[in-house]
PDB file of C-alpha atoms in Angstrom:
ATOM      1  CA  UNK A  12     117.779 102.899  99.449  1.00 52.00           C
ATOM      2  CA  UNK A  13     116.356 100.965  96.491  1.00 41.00           C
ATOM      3  CA  UNK A  14     117.163  97.337  95.963  1.00 39.00           C
ATOM      4  CA  UNK A  15     116.911  95.128  92.937  1.00 39.00           C
ATOM      5  CA  UNK A  16     113.316  94.151  92.242  1.00 39.00           C
ATOM      6  CA  UNK A  17     112.125  90.828  93.607  1.00 40.00           C
ATOM      7  CA  UNK A  18     115.232  90.033  95.632  1.00 38.00           C
ATOM      8  CA  UNK A  19     113.822  89.228  99.079  1.00 38.00           C
ATOM      9  CA  UNK A  20     115.827  90.890 101.852  1.00 37.00           C
ATOM     10  CA  UNK A  21     116.371  87.563 103.549  1.00 37.00           C
ATOM     11  CA  UNK A  22     118.198  86.297 100.472  1.00 38.00           C
ATOM     12  CA  UNK A  23     120.593  89.252 100.518  1.00 38.00           C
ATOM     13  CA  UNK A  24     121.574  89.519 104.187  1.00 44.00           C
ATOM     14  CA  UNK A  25     121.523  86.440 106.444  1.00 42.00           C
ATOM     15  CA  UNK A  26     122.911  85.658 109.829  1.00 42.00           C
ATOM     16  CA  UNK A  27     124.908  82.825 108.281  1.00 43.00           C
ATOM     17  CA  UNK A  28     127.125  85.196 106.385  1.00 44.00           C
ATOM     18  CA  UNK A  29     126.670  88.710 105.098  1.00 42.00           C
ATOM     19  CA  UNK A  30     129.561  88.250 102.684  1.00 41.00           C
ATOM     20  CA  UNK A  31     127.984  85.169 101.116  1.00 42.00           C
ATOM     21  CA  UNK A  32     124.705  87.006 100.735  1.00 42.00           C
ATOM     22  CA  UNK A  33     126.350  89.987  99.125  1.00 41.00           C
ATOM     23  CA  UNK A  34     128.052  87.808  96.517  1.00 39.00           C
ATOM     24  CA  UNK A  35     124.590  86.879  95.269  1.00 39.00           C
ATOM     25  CA  UNK A  36     123.907  90.528  94.503  1.00 39.00           C
ATOM     26  CA  UNK A  37     126.993  90.953  92.346  1.00 39.00           C
ATOM     27  CA  UNK A  38     125.886  89.213  89.184  1.00 37.00           C
ATOM     28  CA  UNK A  39     122.433  90.753  89.412  1.00 36.00           C
ATOM     29  CA  UNK A  40     123.118  94.448  89.999  1.00 41.00           C
ATOM     30  CA  UNK A  41     126.844  95.115  89.705  1.00 45.00           C
ATOM     31  CA  UNK A  42     126.727  96.243  86.110  1.00 43.00           C
ATOM     32  CA  UNK A  43     123.621  98.376  86.645  1.00 42.00           C
ATOM     33  CA  UNK A  44     125.178 100.009  89.660  1.00 45.00           C
ATOM     34  CA  UNK A  45     128.411 100.817  87.840  1.00 44.00           C
ATOM     35  CA  UNK A  46     126.588 102.283  84.869  1.00 44.00           C
ATOM     36  CA  UNK A  47     124.581 104.560  87.095  1.00 44.00           C
ATOM     37  CA  UNK A  48     127.573 105.480  89.156  1.00 43.00           C
ATOM     38  CA  UNK A  49     129.643 106.528  86.180  1.00 44.00           C
ATOM     39  CA  UNK A  50     126.807 108.481  84.636  1.00 46.00           C
ATOM     40  CA  UNK A  51     126.350 106.264  81.588  1.00 43.00           C
ATOM     41  CA  UNK A  52     122.710 105.720  82.443  1.00 41.00           C
ATOM     42  CA  UNK A  53     122.189 109.028  84.169  1.00 42.00           C
ATOM     43  CA  UNK A  54     120.892 109.202  87.709  1.00 50.00           C
ATOM     44  CA  UNK A  55     119.710 111.688  90.293  1.00 61.00           C
ATOM     45  CA  UNK A  56     121.701 114.386  92.049  1.00 79.00           C
ATOM     46  CA  UNK A  57     124.543 113.223  94.291  1.00 84.00           C
ATOM     47  CA  UNK A  58     123.851 112.761  97.997  1.00 85.00           C
ATOM     48  CA  UNK A  59     126.531 114.004 100.456  1.00 89.00           C
ATOM     49  CA  UNK A  60     128.951 111.145 101.341  1.00 87.00           C
ATOM     50  CA  UNK A  61     128.230 110.950 105.065  1.00 86.00           C
ATOM     51  CA  UNK A  62     124.482 111.067 104.518  1.00 85.00           C
ATOM     52  CA  UNK A  63     124.704 108.276 101.952  1.00 87.00           C
ATOM     53  CA  UNK A  64     126.945 106.264 104.295  1.00 82.00           C
ATOM     54  CA  UNK A  65     124.345 106.466 107.047  1.00 87.00           C
ATOM     55  CA  UNK A  66     121.638 105.448 104.570  1.00 86.00           C
ATOM     56  CA  UNK A  67     123.647 102.418 103.436  1.00 85.00           C
ATOM     57  CA  UNK A  68     124.295 101.237 106.994  1.00 83.00           C
ATOM     58  CA  UNK A  69     120.654 101.788 107.936  1.00 81.00           C
ATOM     59  CA  UNK A  70     119.558  99.757 104.909  1.00 80.00           C
ATOM     60  CA  UNK A  71     122.036  96.963 105.684  1.00 79.00           C
ATOM     61  CA  UNK A  72     120.961  96.736 109.318  1.00 74.00           C
ATOM     62  CA  UNK A  73     117.289  96.750 108.393  1.00 71.00           C
ATOM     63  CA  UNK A  74     117.860  93.655 106.251  1.00 70.00           C
ATOM     64  CA  UNK A  75     120.197  91.694 108.518  1.00 62.00           C
ATOM     65  CA  UNK A  76     118.956  88.548 110.230  1.00 51.00           C
ATOM     66  CA  UNK A  77     120.472  88.238 113.676  1.00 55.00           C
ATOM     67  CA  UNK A  78     121.455  90.356 116.640  1.00 60.00           C
ATOM     68  CA  UNK A  79     124.635  91.984 115.312  1.00 69.00           C
ATOM     69  CA  UNK A  80     124.613  95.351 113.601  1.00 77.00           C
ATOM     70  CA  UNK A  81     126.946  96.995 111.131  1.00 81.00           C
ATOM     71  CA  UNK A  82     128.607 100.272 112.057  1.00 83.00           C
ATOM     72  CA  UNK A  83     129.825 102.998 109.724  1.00 86.00           C
ATOM     73  CA  UNK A  84     133.609 103.495 109.605  1.00 85.00           C
ATOM     74  CA  UNK A  85     134.128 105.916 106.721  1.00 88.00           C
ATOM     75  CA  UNK A  86     132.874 107.027 103.313  1.00 88.00           C
ATOM     76  CA  UNK A  87     135.198 107.869 100.424  1.00 88.00           C
ATOM     77  CA  UNK A  88     134.626 108.587  96.761  1.00 86.00           C
ATOM     78  CA  UNK A  89     136.637 106.753  94.131  1.00 83.00           C
ATOM     79  CA  UNK A  90     135.986 106.622  90.387  1.00 78.00           C
ATOM     80  CA  UNK A  91     132.552 108.167  90.812  1.00 80.00           C
ATOM     81  CA  UNK A  92     131.399 105.620  93.408  1.00 86.00           C
ATOM     82  CA  UNK A  93     130.973 105.913  97.174  1.00 87.00           C
ATOM     83  CA  UNK A  94     133.018 103.332  99.104  1.00 87.00           C
ATOM     84  CA  UNK A  95     131.254 102.784 102.421  1.00 89.00           C
ATOM     85  CA  UNK A  96     133.538 101.083 104.939  1.00 85.00           C
ATOM     86  CA  UNK A  97     131.737  99.244 107.715  1.00 84.00           C
ATOM     87  CA  UNK A  98     132.399  96.911 110.603  1.00 80.00           C
ATOM     88  CA  UNK A  99     130.162  93.908 111.191  1.00 76.00           C
ATOM     89  CA  UNK A 100     130.633  91.094 113.680  1.00 70.00           C
ATOM     90  CA  UNK A 101     134.389  91.661 113.808  1.00 69.00           C
ATOM     91  CA  UNK A 102     134.745  91.831 110.015  1.00 76.00           C
ATOM     92  CA  UNK A 103     135.716  94.794 107.867  1.00 79.00           C
ATOM     93  CA  UNK A 104     133.303  95.214 104.967  1.00 83.00           C
ATOM     94  CA  UNK A 105     133.080  97.641 102.086  1.00 87.00           C
ATOM     95  CA  UNK A 106     129.828  98.477 100.347  1.00 86.00           C
ATOM     96  CA  UNK A 107     129.609 100.437  97.133  1.00 87.00           C
ATOM     97  CA  UNK A 108     126.840 102.897  96.326  1.00 86.00           C
ATOM     98  CA  UNK A 109     125.965 105.108  93.403  1.00 87.00           C
ATOM     99  CA  UNK A 110     126.402 108.758  94.304  1.00 86.00           C
ATOM    100  CA  UNK A 111     122.670 109.371  94.265  1.00 85.00           C
ATOM    101  CA  UNK A 112     122.525 106.706  97.013  1.00 85.00           C
ATOM    102  CA  UNK A 113     120.051 104.598  95.067  1.00 82.00           C
ATOM    103  CA  UNK A 114     121.936 101.450  94.021  1.00 79.00           C
ATOM    104  CA  UNK A 115     123.925  99.280  96.429  1.00 80.00           C
ATOM    105  CA  UNK A 116     126.402  96.637  95.287  1.00 73.00           C
ATOM    106  CA  UNK A 117     129.109  94.680  96.996  1.00 64.00           C
ATOM    107  CA  UNK A 118     132.196  94.599  94.815  1.00 64.00           C
ATOM    108  CA  UNK A 119     133.846  96.248  91.831  1.00 64.00           C
ATOM    109  CA  UNK A 120     136.612  95.237  89.459  1.00 62.00           C
ATOM    110  CA  UNK A 121     139.145  97.508  87.761  1.00 64.00           C
ATOM    111  CA  UNK A 122     139.096  96.193  84.207  1.00 61.00           C
ATOM    112  CA  UNK A 123     142.253  98.149  83.258  1.00 66.00           C
ATOM    113  CA  UNK A 124     144.350  96.779  86.112  1.00 64.00           C
ATOM    114  CA  UNK A 125     142.914  93.284  85.801  1.00 62.00           C
ATOM    115  CA  UNK A 126     141.801  92.838  82.164  1.00 61.00           C
ATOM    116  CA  UNK A 127     141.401  89.046  82.385  1.00 60.00           C
ATOM    117  CA  UNK A 128     139.953  88.351  85.833  1.00 57.00           C
ATOM    118  CA  UNK A 129     138.486  85.074  86.916  1.00 61.00           C
ATOM    119  CA  UNK A 130     134.956  85.038  85.506  1.00 59.00           C
ATOM    120  CA  UNK A 131     132.213  85.810  87.960  1.00 54.00           C
ATOM    121  CA  UNK A 132     130.145  82.708  88.628  1.00 57.00           C
ATOM    122  CA  UNK A 133     126.713  82.716  87.063  1.00 56.00           C
ATOM    123  CA  UNK A 134     124.047  83.255  89.690  1.00 61.00           C
ATOM    124  CA  UNK A 135     120.640  82.322  88.313  1.00 68.00           C
ATOM    125  CA  UNK A 136     117.766  84.058  90.000  1.00 75.00           C
ATOM    126  CA  UNK A 137     115.081  81.532  90.971  1.00 87.00           C
ATOM    127  CA  UNK A 138     111.598  82.340  89.691  1.00 89.00           C
ATOM    128  CA  UNK A 139     109.192  83.899  92.154  1.00 92.00           C
ATOM    129  CA  UNK A 140     106.246  81.541  92.525  1.00 92.00           C
ATOM    130  CA  UNK A 141     102.620  82.247  93.373  1.00 94.00           C
ATOM    131  CA  UNK A 142      99.256  80.550  93.276  1.00 95.00           C
ATOM    132  CA  UNK A 143      98.188  82.808  90.398  1.00 96.00           C
ATOM    133  CA  UNK A 144     101.167  84.295  88.513  1.00 96.00           C
ATOM    134  CA  UNK A 145     101.034  87.904  87.361  1.00 95.00           C
ATOM    135  CA  UNK A 146     102.206  88.410  83.774  1.00 96.00           C
ATOM    136  CA  UNK A 147     102.611  91.895  82.317  1.00 96.00           C
ATOM    137  CA  UNK A 148     103.584  92.417  78.673  1.00 96.00           C
ATOM    138  CA  UNK A 149     104.571  96.031  78.005  1.00 96.00           C
ATOM    139  CA  UNK A 150     104.171  97.110  74.380  1.00 95.00           C
ATOM    140  CA  UNK A 151     103.441  99.915  71.965  1.00 94.00           C
ATOM    141  CA  UNK A 152     100.479  99.089  69.722  1.00 93.00           C
ATOM    142  CA  UNK A 153     102.347  99.514  66.438  1.00 93.00           C
ATOM    143  CA  UNK A 154     105.841  98.444  67.457  1.00 94.00           C
ATOM    144  CA  UNK A 155     106.696  95.459  65.208  1.00 93.00           C
ATOM    145  CA  UNK A 156     108.448  93.603  68.030  1.00 92.00           C
ATOM    146  CA  UNK A 157     105.562  94.285  70.391  1.00 93.00           C
ATOM    147  CA  UNK A 158     103.103  93.004  67.787  1.00 93.00           C
ATOM    148  CA  UNK A 159     105.137  89.810  67.399  1.00 93.00           C
ATOM    149  CA  UNK A 160     105.317  89.315  71.166  1.00 94.00           C
ATOM    150  CA  UNK A 161     101.545  89.736  71.432  1.00 94.00           C
ATOM    151  CA  UNK A 162     101.035  87.144  68.710  1.00 93.00           C
ATOM    152  CA  UNK A 163     103.270  84.717  70.611  1.00 93.00           C
ATOM    153  CA  UNK A 164     101.492  85.407  73.903  1.00 94.00           C
ATOM    154  CA  UNK A 165      97.953  84.916  72.544  1.00 95.00           C
ATOM    155  CA  UNK A 166      97.985  81.063  72.630  1.00 95.00           C
ATOM    156  CA  UNK A 167      99.425  81.241  76.133  1.00 96.00           C
ATOM    157  CA  UNK A 168      96.675  83.596  77.273  1.00 95.00           C
ATOM    158  CA  UNK A 169      94.071  81.298  75.780  1.00 94.00           C
ATOM    159  CA  UNK A 170      95.638  78.290  77.523  1.00 95.00           C
ATOM    160  CA  UNK A 171      96.408  79.814  80.932  1.00 94.00           C
ATOM    161  CA  UNK A 172      94.182  82.875  81.031  1.00 87.00           C
ATOM    162  CA  UNK A 173      91.897  81.449  83.704  1.00 92.00           C
ATOM    163  CA  UNK A 174      94.827  80.362  85.880  1.00 94.00           C
ATOM    164  CA  UNK A 175      97.172  83.375  85.588  1.00 95.00           C
ATOM    165  CA  UNK A 176      96.682  87.135  85.328  1.00 95.00           C
ATOM    166  CA  UNK A 177      98.042  87.939  81.869  1.00 96.00           C
ATOM    167  CA  UNK A 178      97.842  91.624  80.971  1.00 95.00           C
ATOM    168  CA  UNK A 179      99.083  93.842  78.161  1.00 96.00           C
ATOM    169  CA  UNK A 180     100.282  97.257  79.304  1.00 96.00           C
ATOM    170  CA  UNK A 181     101.089 100.261  77.148  1.00 95.00           C
ATOM    171  CA  UNK A 182     104.211 102.405  77.051  1.00 94.00           C
ATOM    172  CA  UNK A 183     103.026 105.986  76.614  1.00 93.00           C
ATOM    173  CA  UNK A 184     103.260 109.415  78.193  1.00 92.00           C
ATOM    174  CA  UNK A 185     100.041 111.225  79.138  1.00 92.00           C
ATOM    175  CA  UNK A 186     100.721 114.952  79.382  1.00 91.00           C
ATOM    176  CA  UNK A 187      97.189 116.271  79.845  1.00 88.00           C
ATOM    177  CA  UNK A 188      93.479 115.551  79.846  1.00 87.00           C
ATOM    178  CA  UNK A 189      92.849 114.926  76.157  1.00 86.00           C
ATOM    179  CA  UNK A 190      93.721 112.309  73.570  1.00 87.00           C
ATOM    180  CA  UNK A 191      96.032 114.812  71.897  1.00 86.00           C
ATOM    181  CA  UNK A 192      98.142 114.886  75.060  1.00 89.00           C
ATOM    182  CA  UNK A 193      99.109 111.214  74.731  1.00 90.00           C
ATOM    183  CA  UNK A 194     102.574 110.580  73.324  1.00 91.00           C
ATOM    184  CA  UNK A 195     103.586 107.221  71.877  1.00 91.00           C
ATOM    185  CA  UNK A 196     106.726 106.391  69.903  1.00 89.00           C
ATOM    186  CA  UNK A 197     104.989 105.731  66.593  1.00 90.00           C
ATOM    187  CA  UNK A 198     102.881 108.867  66.629  1.00 92.00           C
ATOM    188  CA  UNK A 199      99.231 109.801  66.954  1.00 92.00           C
ATOM    189  CA  UNK A 200      97.821 106.645  65.272  1.00 93.00           C
ATOM    190  CA  UNK A 201      99.605 104.477  67.813  1.00 93.00           C
ATOM    191  CA  UNK A 202      98.544 106.631  70.767  1.00 93.00           C
ATOM    192  CA  UNK A 203      94.909 106.327  69.676  1.00 94.00           C
ATOM    193  CA  UNK A 204      95.202 102.579  69.155  1.00 94.00           C
ATOM    194  CA  UNK A 205      96.851 102.196  72.565  1.00 95.00           C
ATOM    195  CA  UNK A 206      93.719 103.835  73.973  1.00 95.00           C
ATOM    196  CA  UNK A 207      91.392 101.627  71.922  1.00 94.00           C
ATOM    197  CA  UNK A 208      93.186  98.469  72.999  1.00 95.00           C
ATOM    198  CA  UNK A 209      93.201  99.347  76.668  1.00 96.00           C
ATOM    199  CA  UNK A 210      89.478 100.138  76.414  1.00 95.00           C
ATOM    200  CA  UNK A 211      88.751  96.816  74.721  1.00 95.00           C
ATOM    201  CA  UNK A 212      90.666  95.071  77.522  1.00 95.00           C
ATOM    202  CA  UNK A 213      88.520  96.875  80.096  1.00 93.00           C
ATOM    203  CA  UNK A 214      85.103  96.644  78.426  1.00 92.00           C
ATOM    204  CA  UNK A 215      85.327  93.434  76.346  1.00 93.00           C
ATOM    205  CA  UNK A 216      88.031  91.360  78.073  1.00 93.00           C
ATOM    206  CA  UNK A 217      86.791  88.065  76.660  1.00 94.00           C
ATOM    207  CA  UNK A 218      87.433  89.354  73.130  1.00 95.00           C
ATOM    208  CA  UNK A 219      90.641  91.270  73.820  1.00 96.00           C
ATOM    209  CA  UNK A 220      93.145  88.770  72.421  1.00 96.00           C
ATOM    210  CA  UNK A 221      91.012  88.163  69.331  1.00 95.00           C
ATOM    211  CA  UNK A 222      90.899  91.932  68.823  1.00 95.00           C
ATOM    212  CA  UNK A 223      94.691  92.156  69.085  1.00 95.00           C
ATOM    213  CA  UNK A 224      95.139  89.319  66.613  1.00 94.00           C
ATOM    214  CA  UNK A 225      92.901  90.935  63.997  1.00 95.00           C
ATOM    215  CA  UNK A 226      94.311  94.445  64.532  1.00 94.00           C
ATOM    216  CA  UNK A 227      97.845  93.107  64.191  1.00 94.00           C
ATOM    217  CA  UNK A 228      97.024  91.147  61.052  1.00 94.00           C
ATOM    218  CA  UNK A 229      94.765  93.637  59.275  1.00 94.00           C
ATOM    219  CA  UNK A 230      95.365  97.150  60.607  1.00 93.00           C
ATOM    220  CA  UNK A 231      98.955  97.302  61.777  1.00 92.00           C
ATOM    221  CA  UNK A 232     100.354  97.066  58.214  1.00 93.00           C
ATOM    222  CA  UNK A 233      98.361 100.181  57.179  1.00 91.00           C
ATOM    223  CA  UNK A 234      98.492 102.209  60.395  1.00 92.00           C
ATOM    224  CA  UNK A 235     100.193 105.163  58.699  1.00 91.00           C
ATOM    225  CA  UNK A 236      97.110 105.720  56.502  1.00 91.00           C
ATOM    226  CA  UNK A 237      94.615 107.377  58.880  1.00 87.00           C
ATOM    227  CA  UNK A 238      91.520 106.793  56.696  1.00 90.00           C
ATOM    228  CA  UNK A 239      92.255 103.138  56.036  1.00 93.00           C
ATOM    229  CA  UNK A 240      93.206 102.573  59.665  1.00 93.00           C
ATOM    230  CA  UNK A 241      89.937 103.970  61.017  1.00 90.00           C
ATOM    231  CA  UNK A 242      87.915 101.843  58.609  1.00 92.00           C
ATOM    232  CA  UNK A 243      89.962  98.776  59.513  1.00 92.00           C
ATOM    233  CA  UNK A 244      89.504  99.334  63.252  1.00 93.00           C
ATOM    234  CA  UNK A 245      85.737  99.622  62.912  1.00 92.00           C
ATOM    235  CA  UNK A 246      85.610  96.517  60.744  1.00 92.00           C
ATOM    236  CA  UNK A 247      87.488  94.514  63.376  1.00 94.00           C
ATOM    237  CA  UNK A 248      85.195  95.557  66.229  1.00 93.00           C
ATOM    238  CA  UNK A 249      82.073  94.884  64.160  1.00 92.00           C
ATOM    239  CA  UNK A 250      83.347  91.476  63.039  1.00 94.00           C
ATOM    240  CA  UNK A 251      84.087  90.478  66.625  1.00 95.00           C
ATOM    241  CA  UNK A 252      80.790  91.842  67.949  1.00 95.00           C
ATOM    242  CA  UNK A 253      82.466  94.534  70.044  1.00 94.00           C
ATOM    243  CA  UNK A 254      80.474  97.712  70.665  1.00 92.00           C
ATOM    244  CA  UNK A 255      82.599 100.181  68.696  1.00 91.00           C
ATOM    245  CA  UNK A 256      80.699 103.195  70.047  1.00 92.00           C
ATOM    246  CA  UNK A 257      81.444 102.127  73.596  1.00 94.00           C
ATOM    247  CA  UNK A 258      85.124 101.650  72.761  1.00 93.00           C
ATOM    248  CA  UNK A 259      85.308 105.045  71.058  1.00 93.00           C
ATOM    249  CA  UNK A 260      83.629 106.746  74.014  1.00 94.00           C
ATOM    250  CA  UNK A 261      86.157 105.172  76.347  1.00 94.00           C
ATOM    251  CA  UNK A 262      89.172 105.836  74.106  1.00 92.00           C
ATOM    252  CA  UNK A 263      88.305 109.470  73.475  1.00 92.00           C
ATOM    253  CA  UNK A 264      87.257 110.279  77.031  1.00 92.00           C
ATOM    254  CA  UNK A 265      88.442 110.288  80.609  1.00 92.00           C
ATOM    255  CA  UNK A 266      88.070 106.528  81.097  1.00 94.00           C
ATOM    256  CA  UNK A 267      90.710 105.653  78.510  1.00 92.00           C
ATOM    257  CA  UNK A 268      93.092 108.344  79.718  1.00 94.00           C
ATOM    258  CA  UNK A 269      92.787 107.133  83.307  1.00 94.00           C
ATOM    259  CA  UNK A 270      93.527 103.547  82.248  1.00 94.00           C
ATOM    260  CA  UNK A 271      96.508 104.643  80.174  1.00 94.00           C
ATOM    261  CA  UNK A 272      97.811 106.889  82.940  1.00 94.00           C
ATOM    262  CA  UNK A 273      97.698 103.916  85.333  1.00 94.00           C
ATOM    263  CA  UNK A 274      99.834 101.917  82.886  1.00 93.00           C
ATOM    264  CA  UNK A 275     102.209 104.861  82.601  1.00 93.00           C
ATOM    265  CA  UNK A 276     102.695 104.853  86.368  1.00 93.00           C
ATOM    266  CA  UNK A 277     103.514 101.137  86.401  1.00 94.00           C
ATOM    267  CA  UNK A 278     105.813 101.555  83.408  1.00 93.00           C
ATOM    268  CA  UNK A 279     107.777 104.279  85.151  1.00 92.00           C
ATOM    269  CA  UNK A 280     107.924 102.365  88.415  1.00 92.00           C
ATOM    270  CA  UNK A 281     109.446  99.349  86.661  1.00 91.00           C
ATOM    271  CA  UNK A 282     111.610 101.585  84.422  1.00 91.00           C
ATOM    272  CA  UNK A 283     110.237 100.015  81.281  1.00 91.00           C
ATOM    273  CA  UNK A 284     111.287 101.788  78.086  1.00 88.00           C
ATOM    274  CA  UNK A 285     111.367  99.125  75.380  1.00 91.00           C
ATOM    275  CA  UNK A 286     108.570  97.312  73.573  1.00 93.00           C
ATOM    276  CA  UNK A 287     108.201  94.445  74.253  1.00 94.00           C
ATOM    277  CA  UNK A 288     109.197  94.056  77.895  1.00 94.00           C
ATOM    278  CA  UNK A 289     107.781  91.163  79.872  1.00 95.00           C
ATOM    279  CA  UNK A 290     107.481  90.803  83.651  1.00 95.00           C
ATOM    280  CA  UNK A 291     106.362  87.634  85.443  1.00 95.00           C
ATOM    281  CA  UNK A 292     105.601  87.924  89.146  1.00 94.00           C
ATOM    282  CA  UNK A 293     107.586  91.143  89.128  1.00 92.00           C
ATOM    283  CA  UNK A 294     110.681  89.580  87.538  1.00 93.00           C
ATOM    284  CA  UNK A 295     111.817  90.685  84.104  1.00 92.00           C
ATOM    285  CA  UNK A 296     111.802  87.912  81.502  1.00 92.00           C
ATOM    286  CA  UNK A 297     114.671  87.691  79.015  1.00 86.00           C
ATOM    287  CA  UNK A 298     114.141  84.309  77.389  1.00 88.00           C
ATOM    288  CA  UNK A 299     112.953  83.319  73.945  1.00 89.00           C
ATOM    289  CA  UNK A 300     109.909  84.961  72.419  1.00 91.00           C
ATOM    290  CA  UNK A 301     107.953  81.871  71.515  1.00 92.00           C
ATOM    291  CA  UNK A 302     104.588  80.657  72.733  1.00 93.00           C
ATOM    292  CA  UNK A 303     106.157  77.584  74.306  1.00 93.00           C
ATOM    293  CA  UNK A 304     108.905  79.570  76.048  1.00 93.00           C
ATOM    294  CA  UNK A 305     106.363  82.047  77.410  1.00 95.00           C
ATOM    295  CA  UNK A 306     104.126  79.220  78.591  1.00 95.00           C
ATOM    296  CA  UNK A 307     106.952  77.350  80.301  1.00 95.00           C
ATOM    297  CA  UNK A 308     108.229  80.485  82.042  1.00 95.00           C
ATOM    298  CA  UNK A 309     104.766  81.214  83.422  1.00 96.00           C
ATOM    299  CA  UNK A 310     104.268  77.590  84.465  1.00 96.00           C
ATOM    300  CA  UNK A 311     107.587  77.740  86.354  1.00 95.00           C
ATOM    301  CA  UNK A 312     106.056  80.500  88.467  1.00 96.00           C
ATOM    302  CA  UNK A 313     103.053  78.521  89.685  1.00 95.00           C
ATOM    303  CA  UNK A 314     103.280  77.120  93.188  1.00 95.00           C
ATOM    304  CA  UNK A 315     101.335  74.176  91.774  1.00 95.00           C
ATOM    305  CA  UNK A 316     101.381  74.107  87.950  1.00 95.00           C
ATOM    306  CA  UNK A 317      97.947  73.374  86.451  1.00 95.00           C
ATOM    307  CA  UNK A 318      97.328  70.537  84.014  1.00 95.00           C
ATOM    308  CA  UNK A 319      97.397  73.009  81.114  1.00 94.00           C
ATOM    309  CA  UNK A 320     101.156  73.332  81.567  1.00 95.00           C
ATOM    310  CA  UNK A 321     101.592  69.903  79.959  1.00 94.00           C
ATOM    311  CA  UNK A 322     100.203  71.204  76.655  1.00 93.00           C
ATOM    312  CA  UNK A 323     102.915  71.942  74.092  1.00 91.00           C
ATOM    313  CA  UNK A 324     102.663  75.204  72.173  1.00 90.00           C
ATOM    314  CA  UNK A 325     104.595  76.489  69.200  1.00 77.00           C
ATOM    315  CA  UNK A 326     108.340  76.804  69.755  1.00 69.00           C
ATOM    316  CA  UNK A 327     108.800  78.846  66.586  1.00 68.00           C
ATOM    317  CA  UNK A 328     110.482  82.154  67.353  1.00 60.00           C
ATOM    318  CA  UNK A 329     108.487  85.170  66.252  1.00 59.00           C
ATOM    319  CA  UNK A 330     111.178  87.798  66.757  1.00 52.00           C
ATOM    320  CA  UNK A 331     114.787  88.271  67.727  1.00 52.00           C
ATOM    321  CA  UNK A 332     115.042  88.267  71.504  1.00 59.00           C
ATOM    322  CA  UNK A 333     117.027  91.500  71.441  1.00 63.00           C
ATOM    323  CA  UNK A 334     114.718  93.449  69.123  1.00 80.00           C
ATOM    324  CA  UNK A 335     112.690  96.263  70.644  1.00 83.00           C
ATOM    325  CA  UNK A 336     111.238  99.676  69.923  1.00 89.00           C
TER     326      UNK A 336
END
């Protein structure tokens, strides 16, 4: 049974009240669960009701704090969702699961029978903190929104790069063992530049963000012209003192493919499809796309924010928050 990323089990099920803990889940995963259950977002093959019921109860009991255990009463299907009735500590509970037994949520509302219900209370998810926050920006090299997000992240990386792990990851599909097997939304030029960028990050990390800045400014506008693009790429590496031959060897060989395939695995695990998508300490970020907003969000995830967090960066938005490729 999968649970929403970065929601610690102890925050979902506690000995002080399973019902109170389940309410916290509602605002976070109710809509996702319903969409999967009704087939709007797809999903895997249905699991038999009784088997799913046992899985739900097993998952609930594994995450409970205390000595009591929940017991399965019955499983019924209504409106494309499994209703798992359970008994816990003298209380009758109902859990809801998608039919593929992947998503668990705690309540559902019939919008036709109750078109104007009392609004669900907002339940902000507190940021996960760490000594050294992990920041992952998922992009496609020639996606305009991804390019803008990279440009906004660059000052943040320069400010906090020694205190946080800030990485750019690439949204591609690697179908084989050659460059031609790489699929990226904006075609072959983008797939090849994804490989070049990931190789620069590996082999010249200290110059990576400068490389992105120059590629975005000089080469992105002409990426559809293969001859001009190749000349532009070489000019950028030479100007920055990056060994272009080394980058080409990596990008056209097994090293680049292995790096890109690793990003593909992470992308699939996190179900990332849009460029840009930003994760901080495993939590998806949905705030403003400005340097200052990025910086503040990362600083909120430090256990002890460094002095650099007091530096103000640009608050000018570089792209609509909803725009993506």
